[in-house]
CSV table of N, CA, C and O in Angstrom, one decimal:
chain,number,residue,atom,x,y,z
A,1041,MET,N,0.8,-1.1,0.1
A,1041,MET,CA,0.0,0.1,-0.3
A,1041,MET,C,0.7,1.3,0.3
A,1041,MET,O,2.1,1.3,0.4
A,1042,GLY,N,-0.1,2.3,-0.6
A,1042,GLY,CA,1.6,3.5,-0.6
A,1042,GLY,C,0.3,4.3,-0.4
A,1042,GLY,O,-0.7,4.8,-0.7
A,1043,ILE,N,1.1,5.8,-0.3
A,1043,ILE,CA,0.0,7.0,-0.9
A,1043,ILE,C,1.1,8.2,-1.2
A,1043,ILE,O,1.6,8.3,-0.5
A,1044,PRO,N,0.3,8.5,-2.1
A,1044,PRO,CA,0.9,10.3,-2.4
A,1044,PRO,C,0.7,11.5,-1.8
A,1044,PRO,O,-0.1,11.6,-1.8
A,1045,ALA,N,1.4,12.4,-1.6
A,1045,ALA,CA,1.0,13.6,-0.7
A,1045,ALA,C,0.1,14.5,-1.3
A,1045,ALA,O,-0.9,14.7,0.1
A,1046,PRO,N,0.0,14.3,-2.5
A,1046,PRO,CA,-0.9,15.0,-3.2
A,1046,PRO,C,-2.6,14.8,-3.1
A,1046,PRO,O,-3.7,15.2,-3.1
A,1047,GLN,N,-2.9,12.7,-2.8
A,1047,GLN,CA,-3.5,12.4,-2.6
A,1047,GLN,C,-4.1,12.9,-1.0
A,1047,GLN,O,-5.1,13.1,-0.5
A,1048,ILE,N,-3.7,13.7,0.0
A,1048,ILE,CA,-4.2,13.8,1.5
A,1048,ILE,C,-3.7,15.4,1.8
A,1048,ILE,O,-4.0,16.1,2.6
A,1049,GLY,N,-3.8,16.4,-0.2
A,1049,GLY,CA,-3.9,17.6,0.2
A,1049,GLY,C,-2.2,17.9,0.1
A,1049,GLY,O,-2.8,19.3,0.8
A,1050,ILE,N,-1.4,17.5,0.4
A,1050,ILE,CA,0.3,18.5,0.0
A,1050,ILE,C,0.6,18.1,-1.2
A,1050,ILE,O,0.6,17.1,-2.5
A,1051,ALA,N,0.9,19.8,-1.8
A,1051,ALA,CA,1.1,19.2,-3.2
A,1051,ALA,C,2.7,19.5,-3.3
A,1051,ALA,O,3.5,20.8,-3.3
A,1052,ARG,N,2.8,18.4,-2.8
A,1052,ARG,CA,4.6,18.1,-3.5
A,1052,ARG,C,4.3,16.8,-3.6
A,1052,ARG,O,4.1,16.2,-3.6
A,1053,ALA,N,6.0,16.3,-4.5
A,1053,ALA,CA,6.0,15.5,-5.5
A,1053,ALA,C,6.9,13.8,-4.7
A,1053,ALA,O,8.0,14.0,-4.6
A,1054,ALA,N,6.2,13.5,-3.4
A,1054,ALA,CA,6.3,12.7,-2.7
A,1054,ALA,C,5.5,11.5,-2.4
A,1054,ALA,O,4.5,11.8,-1.9
A,1055,ALA,N,5.4,10.2,-2.0
A,1055,ALA,CA,4.9,9.4,-1.8
A,1055,ALA,C,5.5,8.6,-0.8
A,1055,ALA,O,7.1,8.4,-0.8
A,1056,VAL,N,5.0,8.1,-0.4
A,1056,VAL,CA,5.5,6.4,0.8
A,1056,VAL,C,4.6,5.4,0.2
A,1056,VAL,O,3.8,5.3,0.3
A,1057,VAL,N,5.3,4.3,0.0
A,1057,VAL,CA,4.9,2.9,-0.2
A,1057,VAL,C,5.9,1.9,0.9
A,1057,VAL,O,6.5,2.0,1.7
A,1058,LEU,N,4.9,1.3,1.7
A,1058,LEU,CA,4.5,0.6,2.3
A,1058,LEU,C,5.0,-1.3,1.6
A,1058,LEU,O,3.9,-1.8,1.4
A,1059,PRO,N,5.6,-1.5,1.4
A,1059,PRO,CA,5.6,-2.9,0.8
A,1059,PRO,C,5.5,-3.9,2.0
A,1059,PRO,O,5.4,-3.5,2.9
A,1060,PRO,N,4.5,-5.2,0.6
A,1060,PRO,CA,4.1,-5.9,1.5
A,1060,PRO,C,4.5,-7.0,3.1
A,1060,PRO,O,3.7,-7.7,3.2
A,1061,ASP,N,6.1,-7.0,2.8
A,1061,ASP,CA,6.3,-7.8,3.9
A,1061,ASP,C,7.3,-6.4,4.7
A,1061,ASP,O,6.3,-5.7,4.5
A,1062,ASP,N,7.9,-7.1,5.6
A,1062,ASP,CA,8.1,-6.1,7.0
A,1062,ASP,C,9.5,-5.5,6.5
A,1062,ASP,O,9.9,-4.8,7.3
A,1063,ALA,N,9.6,-5.1,5.3
A,1063,ALA,CA,11.2,-4.3,5.1
A,1063,ALA,C,10.2,-3.0,5.3
A,1063,ALA,O,9.0,-2.5,5.2
A,1064,PRO,N,11.3,-2.2,5.2
A,1064,PRO,CA,11.0,-0.6,5.6
A,1064,PRO,C,10.2,0.0,4.2
A,1064,PRO,O,10.5,0.2,3.4
A,1065,ALA,N,10.1,0.7,4.5
A,1065,ALA,CA,8.6,1.7,4.1
A,1065,ALA,C,10.3,2.7,3.1
A,1065,ALA,O,11.5,2.8,3.7
A,1066,VAL,N,9.5,2.6,1.5
A,1066,VAL,CA,10.0,3.6,0.6
A,1066,VAL,C,9.7,5.2,0.0
A,1066,VAL,O,8.5,4.7,0.0
A,1067,ILE,N,10.5,5.6,0.6
A,1067,ILE,CA,10.1,7.2,0.6
A,1067,ILE,C,10.8,7.4,-1.4
A,1067,ILE,O,11.8,7.5,-0.7
A,1068,LEU,N,9.8,8.0,-1.9
A,1068,LEU,CA,10.0,8.4,-2.9
A,1068,LEU,C,9.6,10.1,-2.8
A,1068,LEU,O,8.8,11.0,-2.6
A,1069,LEU,N,11.7,11.0,-2.9
A,1069,LEU,CA,10.8,12.3,-2.9
A,1069,LEU,C,11.7,12.9,-4.4
A,1069,LEU,O,12.0,12.7,-5.2
A,1070,ASN,N,10.4,13.7,-5.3
A,1070,ASN,CA,11.1,14.1,-6.6
A,1070,ASN,C,10.8,12.5,-7.9
A,1070,ASN,O,12.3,12.8,-8.4
A,1071,PRO,N,10.4,12.1,-7.1
A,1071,PRO,CA,10.7,9.9,-8.1
A,1071,PRO,C,10.1,10.1,-9.6
A,1071,PRO,O,9.6,10.8,-10.3
A,1072,ARG,N,11.1,10.2,-10.6
A,1072,ARG,CA,11.1,9.8,-11.3
A,1072,ARG,C,11.3,8.4,-12.2
A,1072,ARG,O,12.6,7.6,-12.0
A,1073,ILE,N,10.3,7.2,-13.2
A,1073,ILE,CA,11.2,6.1,-13.5
A,1073,ILE,C,11.4,6.3,-14.9
A,1073,ILE,O,11.5,6.9,-15.8
A,1074,THR,N,12.7,5.4,-14.6
A,1074,THR,CA,13.8,6.0,-15.8
A,1074,THR,C,13.7,4.4,-17.2
A,1074,THR,O,14.2,5.0,-17.6
A,1075,ASN,N,13.6,3.5,-16.7
A,1075,ASN,CA,13.7,2.6,-17.3
A,1075,ASN,C,12.1,1.6,-16.7
A,1075,ASN,O,12.2,1.6,-15.3
A,1076,ARG,N,12.1,0.9,-17.5
A,1076,ARG,CA,11.2,0.2,-17.6
A,1076,ARG,C,10.8,-1.6,-18.3
A,1076,ARG,O,11.6,-1.3,-19.2
A,1077,SER,N,11.0,-2.7,-17.5
A,1077,SER,CA,11.3,-3.4,-18.3
A,1077,SER,C,10.0,-3.4,-19.4
A,1077,SER,O,8.7,-3.2,-19.6
A,1078,GLU,N,10.4,-4.6,-20.0
A,1078,GLU,CA,9.3,-4.6,-22.1
A,1078,GLU,C,8.5,-5.7,-21.2
A,1078,GLU,O,6.9,-5.8,-21.6
A,1079,GLU,N,8.9,-6.6,-20.8
A,1079,GLU,CA,8.1,-7.6,-19.6
A,1079,GLU,C,7.0,-6.6,-18.7
A,1079,GLU,O,7.5,-6.7,-18.2
A,1080,THR,N,5.8,-7.6,-19.0
A,1080,THR,CA,4.5,-6.7,-17.9
A,1080,THR,C,3.7,-8.2,-17.3
A,1080,THR,O,3.9,-9.3,-18.3
A,1081,ASP,N,2.5,-7.8,-16.5
A,1081,ASP,CA,1.8,-8.6,-15.9
A,1081,ASP,C,0.7,-7.6,-15.4
A,1081,ASP,O,0.5,-6.5,-16.0
A,1082,GLU,N,-0.2,-8.6,-15.4
A,1082,GLU,CA,-1.5,-7.5,-15.5
A,1082,GLU,C,-2.3,-8.1,-13.8
A,1082,GLU,O,-3.0,-9.3,-13.8
A,1083,GLN,N,-2.4,-6.7,-13.3
A,1083,GLN,CA,-2.9,-7.6,-11.9
A,1083,GLN,C,-3.9,-6.4,-11.1
A,1083,GLN,O,-4.1,-5.4,-11.8
A,1084,TYR,N,-5.2,-6.6,-9.8
A,1084,TYR,CA,-5.8,-5.5,-9.6
A,1084,TYR,C,-5.1,-4.7,-9.7
A,1084,TYR,O,-4.4,-5.1,-8.2
A,1085,GLU,N,-5.7,-3.5,-9.3
A,1085,GLU,CA,-5.5,-2.5,-8.2
A,1085,GLU,C,-6.7,-1.7,-7.7
A,1085,GLU,O,-7.7,-1.7,-8.1
A,1086,GLY,N,-6.3,-1.4,-6.9
A,1086,GLY,CA,-7.6,-0.1,-5.9
A,1086,GLY,C,-7.2,1.2,-5.7
A,1086,GLY,O,-5.7,0.6,-5.6
A,1087,CYS,N,-7.6,1.7,-5.3
A,1087,CYS,CA,-7.1,3.5,-4.6
A,1087,CYS,C,-7.5,4.5,-4.4
A,1087,CYS,O,-8.8,3.5,-4.4
A,1088,LEU,N,-7.1,5.1,-3.2
A,1088,LEU,CA,-8.5,5.7,-2.3
A,1088,LEU,C,-8.9,6.6,-2.7
A,1088,LEU,O,-9.8,7.4,-2.3
A,1089,SER,N,-8.7,7.1,-4.3
A,1089,SER,CA,-9.4,7.9,-5.1
A,1089,SER,C,-10.5,7.3,-5.6
A,1089,SER,O,-12.2,8.0,-5.4
A,1090,PHE,N,-10.9,6.6,-5.7
A,1090,PHE,CA,-12.1,5.8,-5.5
A,1090,PHE,C,-12.2,3.9,-5.2
A,1090,PHE,O,-11.3,3.4,-6.1
A,1091,PHE,N,-12.3,4.1,-4.2
A,1091,PHE,CA,-12.2,2.6,-3.3
A,1091,PHE,C,-12.7,1.7,-3.0
A,1091,PHE,O,-13.0,0.4,-3.4
A,1092,ASP,N,-14.4,1.8,-3.8
A,1092,ASP,CA,-15.0,0.5,-3.8
A,1092,ASP,C,-15.1,0.3,-5.3
A,1092,ASP,O,-15.5,-1.3,-5.5
A,1093,VAL,N,-14.0,0.4,-5.9
A,1093,VAL,CA,-13.8,-1.2,-6.7
A,1093,VAL,C,-12.3,-1.1,-7.2
A,1093,VAL,O,-10.9,-0.5,-6.6
A,1094,ARG,N,-12.1,-2.1,-8.7
A,1094,ARG,CA,-10.9,-2.3,-8.4
A,1094,ARG,C,-10.6,-2.5,-10.2
A,1094,ARG,O,-11.6,-3.1,-10.9
A,1095,GLY,N,-9.3,-1.8,-10.5
A,1095,GLY,CA,-9.4,-2.4,-12.2
A,1095,GLY,C,-7.9,-3.2,-12.5
A,1095,GLY,O,-6.7,-3.7,-11.5
A,1096,LEU,N,-8.1,-4.2,-13.7
A,1096,LEU,CA,-7.2,-4.7,-13.9
A,1096,LEU,C,-6.1,-4.3,-15.0
A,1096,LEU,O,-5.9,-3.5,-16.0
A,1097,VAL,N,-4.7,-4.0,-13.8
A,1097,VAL,CA,-4.4,-2.4,-15.2
A,1097,VAL,C,-2.7,-3.6,-15.2
A,1097,VAL,O,-2.3,-4.1,-14.7
A,1098,PRO,N,-2.2,-3.4,-16.2
A,1098,PRO,CA,-0.8,-3.4,-16.7
A,1098,PRO,C,-0.1,-3.0,-16.5
A,1098,PRO,O,0.2,-2.1,-16.4
A,1099,ARG,N,1.7,-3.8,-16.0
A,1099,ARG,CA,2.1,-2.5,-15.2
A,1099,ARG,C,3.7,-3.7,-15.9
A,1099,ARG,O,3.6,-4.8,-15.6
A,1100,PRO,N,4.8,-2.9,-15.9
A,1100,PRO,CA,6.2,-3.5,-16.0
A,1100,PRO,C,6.2,-4.2,-15.1
A,1100,PRO,O,6.1,-3.8,-14.1
A,1101,LEU,N,6.8,-5.5,-15.1
A,1101,LEU,CA,7.5,-6.1,-13.9
A,1101,LEU,C,9.0,-5.5,-13.8
A,1101,LEU,O,9.2,-6.4,-12.4
A,1102,LYS,N,9.4,-5.2,-13.8
A,1102,LYS,CA,10.5,-3.7,-13.3
A,1102,LYS,C,11.6,-2.4,-13.6
A,1102,LYS,O,10.7,-2.3,-14.8
A,1103,ILE,N,11.5,-1.8,-12.8
A,1103,ILE,CA,11.1,-0.2,-13.1
A,1103,ILE,C,12.2,0.3,-12.3
A,1103,ILE,O,13.1,-0.4,-10.9
A,1104,THR,N,13.2,1.4,-13.0
A,1104,THR,CA,14.1,2.0,-12.8
A,1104,THR,C,14.0,3.4,-11.8
A,1104,THR,O,13.5,4.3,-12.9
A,1105,VAL,N,14.0,3.7,-10.8
A,1105,VAL,CA,13.3,4.8,-10.5
A,1105,VAL,C,14.2,5.8,-9.4
A,1105,VAL,O,15.4,5.3,-8.9
A,1106,GLU,N,14.8,7.0,-10.6
A,1106,GLU,CA,15.5,7.8,-9.3
A,1106,GLU,C,14.4,8.3,-8.8
A,1106,GLU,O,13.7,9.0,-8.9
A,1107,ALA,N,15.5,9.0,-7.4
A,1107,ALA,CA,13.9,9.8,-5.8
A,1107,ALA,C,15.3,10.1,-5.6
A,1107,ALA,O,16.9,9.9,-5.8
A,1108,THR,N,15.3,11.4,-5.1
A,1108,THR,CA,15.4,12.2,-4.0
A,1108,THR,C,15.9,11.7,-2.4
A,1108,THR,O,14.9,11.6,-2.1
A,1109,THR,N,16.8,11.2,-1.9
A,1109,THR,CA,16.6,11.2,-0.4
A,1109,THR,C,16.5,12.0,0.4
A,1109,THR,O,16.5,13.3,0.1
A,1110,LEU,N,16.5,11.5,1.7
A,1110,LEU,CA,16.3,13.3,2.7
A,1110,LEU,C,18.1,13.8,2.9
A,1110,LEU,O,17.7,14.7,3.5
A,1111,ALA,N,18.1,12.8,2.5
A,1111,ALA,CA,20.1,13.4,2.3
A,1111,ALA,C,20.7,15.1,1.4
A,1111,ALA,O,21.6,14.9,1.4
A,1112,GLY,N,19.8,15.1,0.5
A,1112,GLY,CA,19.3,15.1,-0.9
A,1112,GLY,C,20.5,14.7,-2.0
A,1112,GLY,O,21.2,15.0,-3.3
A,1113,GLU,N,20.8,13.6,-1.9
A,1113,GLU,CA,21.4,12.5,-2.7
A,1113,GLU,C,20.2,11.6,-3.8
A,1113,GLU,O,19.4,11.9,-3.8
A,1114,THR,N,20.8,11.7,-5.2
A,1114,THR,CA,19.0,10.9,-5.8
A,1114,THR,C,20.0,9.2,-6.6
A,1114,THR,O,20.3,9.0,-8.3
A,1115,PRO,N,19.9,8.9,-6.1
A,1115,PRO,CA,20.4,7.9,-6.2
A,1115,PRO,C,19.2,7.1,-7.8
A,1115,PRO,O,18.0,7.4,-7.2
A,1116,THR,N,19.7,5.9,-7.8
A,1116,THR,CA,18.7,5.3,-8.2
A,1116,THR,C,18.7,3.6,-8.2
A,1116,THR,O,19.1,2.9,-7.6
A,1117,THR,N,17.4,3.1,-8.0
A,1117,THR,CA,17.4,1.9,-7.0
A,1117,THR,C,15.5,0.9,-8.2
A,1117,THR,O,15.7,1.8,-8.8
A,1118,VAL,N,16.4,0.2,-8.4
A,1118,VAL,CA,15.2,-1.6,-9.1
A,1118,VAL,C,14.4,-2.1,-8.7
A,1118,VAL,O,15.3,-2.1,-7.6
A,1119,TYR,N,13.6,-2.0,-8.8
A,1119,TYR,CA,12.2,-2.2,-7.5
A,1119,TYR,C,11.8,-3.4,-9.2
A,1119,TYR,O,11.5,-3.1,-10.3
A,1120,GLU,N,11.0,-4.4,-8.3
A,1120,GLU,CA,10.6,-5.5,-9.4
A,1120,GLU,C,9.0,-5.8,-9.0
A,1120,GLU,O,8.9,-6.0,-8.0
A,1121,ARG,N,8.8,-6.9,-9.7
A,1121,ARG,CA,7.7,-7.2,-9.7
A,1121,ARG,C,6.1,-6.7,-8.9
A,1121,ARG,O,5.8,-5.4,-9.2
A,1122,GLY,N,5.4,-7.0,-7.6
A,1122,GLY,CA,4.8,-6.3,-6.3
A,1122,GLY,C,4.9,-4.9,-6.4
A,1122,GLY,O,4.3,-4.1,-6.4
A,1123,LEU,N,6.5,-5.3,-5.8
A,1123,LEU,CA,6.5,-3.6,-4.6
A,1123,LEU,C,7.2,-2.6,-6.4
A,1123,LEU,O,6.9,-1.5,-6.8
A,1124,ALA,N,7.3,-3.2,-7.6
A,1124,ALA,CA,7.3,-2.1,-8.5
A,1124,ALA,C,6.4,-1.5,-9.4
A,1124,ALA,O,6.2,-0.1,-9.3
A,1125,ARG,N,5.1,-2.9,-9.2
A,1125,ARG,CA,3.6,-1.9,-9.2
A,1125,ARG,C,3.3,-1.2,-8.3
A,1125,ARG,O,2.7,-0.3,-8.7
A,1126,LEU,N,3.6,-1.1,-7.0
A,1126,LEU,CA,2.8,0.0,-6.3
A,1126,LEU,C,3.7,1.3,-6.6
A,1126,LEU,O,3.0,2.3,-6.2
A,1127,ILE,N,5.0,1.4,-6.7
A,1127,ILE,CA,6.0,2.4,-6.7
A,1127,ILE,C,4.9,3.0,-7.8
A,1127,ILE,O,4.5,4.1,-8.2
A,1128,HIS,N,4.8,2.4,-9.0
A,1128,HIS,CA,4.7,2.9,-10.0
A,1128,HIS,C,3.0,3.2,-10.3
A,1128,HIS,O,3.0,4.8,-10.3
A,1129,HIS,N,2.7,3.0,-9.8
A,1129,HIS,CA,1.2,3.2,-8.4
A,1129,HIS,C,1.3,4.7,-8.3
A,1129,HIS,O,0.3,5.3,-8.5
A,1130,GLU,N,2.4,5.1,-7.0
A,1130,GLU,CA,1.8,6.4,-7.1
A,1130,GLU,C,3.3,7.4,-7.3
A,1130,GLU,O,2.2,7.5,-7.8
A,1131,VAL,N,3.7,7.0,-8.6
A,1131,VAL,CA,4.5,7.4,-9.4
A,1131,VAL,C,3.4,8.3,-10.4
A,1131,VAL,O,3.7,9.3,-10.6
A,1132,ASP,N,2.5,7.2,-10.7
A,1132,ASP,CA,1.4,7.9,-11.7
A,1132,ASP,C,0.8,8.6,-11.2
A,1132,ASP,O,0.7,9.9,-11.2
A,1133,HIS,N,0.4,9.0,-9.8
A,1133,HIS,CA,0.0,9.9,-8.7
A,1133,HIS,C,0.5,11.5,-8.9
A,1133,HIS,O,-0.3,12.3,-9.4
A,1134,LEU,N,1.7,11.0,-9.1
A,1134,LEU,CA,2.4,12.4,-8.6
A,1134,LEU,C,2.7,13.3,-9.8
A,1134,LEU,O,2.7,14.2,-10.2
A,1135,ASP,N,2.3,12.1,-11.4
A,1135,ASP,CA,2.5,13.0,-12.6
A,1135,ASP,C,0.3,13.2,-13.2
A,1135,ASP,O,0.7,13.1,-14.3
A,1136,GLY,N,-0.1,12.8,-12.3
A,1136,GLY,CA,-1.6,12.7,-12.2
A,1136,GLY,C,-2.4,11.8,-13.3
A,1136,GLY,O,-3.6,12.4,-13.7
A,1137,LEU,N,-1.7,10.8,-12.7
A,1137,LEU,CA,-2.6,10.3,-13.3
A,1137,LEU,C,-3.3,8.4,-13.1
A,1137,LEU,O,-2.4,8.7,-11.2
A,1138,LEU,N,-4.4,8.2,-12.7
A,1138,LEU,CA,-4.8,7.9,-11.6
A,1138,LEU,C,-4.7,6.0,-12.5
A,1138,LEU,O,-4.5,6.5,-13.8
A,1139,TYR,N,-4.6,4.9,-11.8
A,1139,TYR,CA,-4.5,3.6,-12.6
A,1139,TYR,C,-5.8,3.0,-14.0
A,1139,TYR,O,-5.5,2.7,-14.6
A,1140,THR,N,-7.0,4.3,-13.7
A,1140,THR,CA,-7.9,3.6,-15.3
A,1140,THR,C,-7.2,4.1,-16.3
A,1140,THR,O,-7.7,3.6,-17.2
A,1141,ALA,N,-6.2,5.0,-16.3
A,1141,ALA,CA,-5.6,5.3,-17.5
A,1141,ALA,C,-5.3,4.2,-17.8
A,1141,ALA,O,-4.2,4.6,-19.5
A,1142,ARG,N,-4.1,3.1,-17.1
A,1142,ARG,CA,-3.7,2.6,-17.6
A,1142,ARG,C,-4.2,1.5,-18.2
A,1142,ARG,O,-3.2,0.1,-18.5
A,1143,MET,N,-5.6,1.0,-17.8
A,1143,MET,CA,-6.4,0.0,-18.4
A,1143,MET,C,-6.4,-0.1,-19.9
A,1143,MET,O,-6.4,0.7,-20.7
A,1144,ARG,N,-6.7,-0.8,-19.9
A,1144,ARG,CA,-7.0,-1.8,-21.9
A,1144,ARG,C,-8.0,-1.5,-21.9
A,1144,ARG,O,-8.9,-0.9,-20.9
A,1145,THR,N,-7.7,-1.1,-23.0
A,1145,THR,CA,-9.3,-0.2,-24.1
A,1145,THR,C,-10.2,-1.4,-23.7
A,1145,THR,O,-10.3,-2.4,-23.8
A,1146,GLY,N,-11.7,-0.5,-22.7
A,1146,GLY,CA,-12.9,-1.6,-23.4
A,1146,GLY,C,-13.0,-2.8,-22.0
A,1146,GLY,O,-13.9,-3.5,-21.4
A,1147,VAL,N,-11.6,-2.2,-20.9
A,1147,VAL,CA,-11.7,-3.1,-19.6
A,1147,VAL,C,-11.9,-1.8,-18.5
A,1147,VAL,O,-11.9,-1.2,-18.8
A,1148,ASP,N,-13.2,-2.0,-18.1
A,1148,ASP,CA,-13.7,-1.4,-16.6
A,1148,ASP,C,-13.4,-2.3,-15.6
A,1148,ASP,O,-13.4,-3.1,-14.8
A,1149,PRO,N,-13.3,-0.7,-14.8
A,1149,PRO,CA,-13.3,-1.7,-12.6
A,1149,PRO,C,-14.1,-2.1,-12.9
A,1149,PRO,O,-15.6,-2.2,-13.8
A,1150,ILE,N,-13.9,-3.0,-11.5
A,1150,ILE,CA,-14.8,-4.0,-10.8
A,1150,ILE,C,-15.5,-3.3,-9.8
A,1150,ILE,O,-14.4,-3.2,-9.2
A,1151,PRO,N,-16.7,-3.5,-9.6
A,1151,PRO,CA,-17.3,-3.5,-7.8
A,1151,PRO,C,-16.0,-4.5,-7.4
A,1151,PRO,O,-16.1,-5.6,-6.8
A,1152,VAL,N,-16.2,-3.8,-5.9
A,1152,VAL,CA,-15.1,-5.1,-4.8
A,1152,VAL,C,-15.8,-6.0,-4.5
A,1152,VAL,O,-15.2,-6.9,-4.4
A,1153,GLU,N,-16.8,-6.1,-4.2
A,1153,GLU,CA,-18.3,-6.9,-4.2
A,1153,GLU,C,-17.2,-8.2,-5.0
A,1153,GLU,O,-17.7,-9.7,-4.9
A,1154,GLU,N,-17.4,-7.6,-6.4
A,1154,GLU,CA,-17.1,-9.0,-7.6
A,1154,GLU,C,-15.7,-9.7,-7.3
A,1154,GLU,O,-15.2,-10.4,-7.5
A,1155,TYR,N,-15.1,-8.4,-7.1
A,1155,TYR,CA,-13.1,-8.4,-6.7
A,1155,TYR,C,-12.8,-9.4,-5.8
A,1155,TYR,O,-11.9,-10.5,-6.6
A,1156,ARG,N,-13.9,-9.5,-4.8
A,1156,ARG,CA,-13.3,-10.4,-4.1
A,1156,ARG,C,-13.0,-12.1,-4.1
A,1156,ARG,O,-13.7,-12.1,-5.2
A,1157,GLN,N,-12.3,-12.3,-3.6
A,1157,GLN,CA,-11.4,-13.2,-3.4
A,1157,GLN,C,-11.5,-14.3,-5.3
A,1157,GLN,O,-11.0,-15.4,-5.7
A,1158,THR,N,-11.3,-12.9,-6.1
A,1158,THR,CA,-10.6,-13.3,-7.9
A,1158,THR,C,-8.7,-13.4,-8.0
A,1158,THR,O,-8.5,-13.5,-8.6
A,1159,GLY,N,-8.3,-12.7,-7.1
A,1159,GLY,CA,-6.9,-12.0,-6.8
A,1159,GLY,C,-6.8,-13.1,-7.0
A,1159,GLY,O,-6.7,-14.2,-6.3
A,1160,ARG,N,-4.5,-12.9,-7.4
A,1160,ARG,CA,-4.0,-13.8,-7.3
A,1160,ARG,C,-2.4,-13.6,-6.8
A,1160,ARG,O,-2.6,-12.1,-6.3
A,1161,ALA,N,-2.3,-13.9,-5.8
A,1161,ALA,CA,-0.8,-13.5,-4.9
A,1161,ALA,C,0.0,-12.9,-5.9
A,1161,ALA,O,0.7,-13.7,-6.5
A,1162,TRP,N,0.5,-11.6,-5.7
A,1162,TRP,CA,1.5,-10.7,-6.2
A,1162,TRP,C,2.4,-11.4,-6.0
A,1162,TRP,O,3.0,-12.0,-5.2
A,1163,ALA,N,3.4,-12.2,-6.3
A,1163,ALA,CA,5.2,-13.2,-7.4
A,1163,ALA,C,6.1,-11.2,-6.8
A,1163,ALA,O,5.2,-10.2,-7.3
């Protein structure tokens, strides 16, 4: 799960992502995706912008992100699979995109009630 600053009324290019395991939070300041793998997968995503639906979203399995640290450095980090998806989703928010903009043409979000028990674990 993650949250971008604009979604809570803070006009900054910042987001925090909590990995699904017990890894530390990923803090993204001025993030920029600099590379995307051609290999993708399609998973359901949810969003606080419209909490009652889920959408099937294709995303790259690997992304490279440049972001500023709290110390002012700008390292580049590679994220893969589920964490890449989470981070890409939050960076999209900072770029003014919702996940619905990434969905394939003709595919609509489904109600949460319909989504329940249909997903598969992210790898």
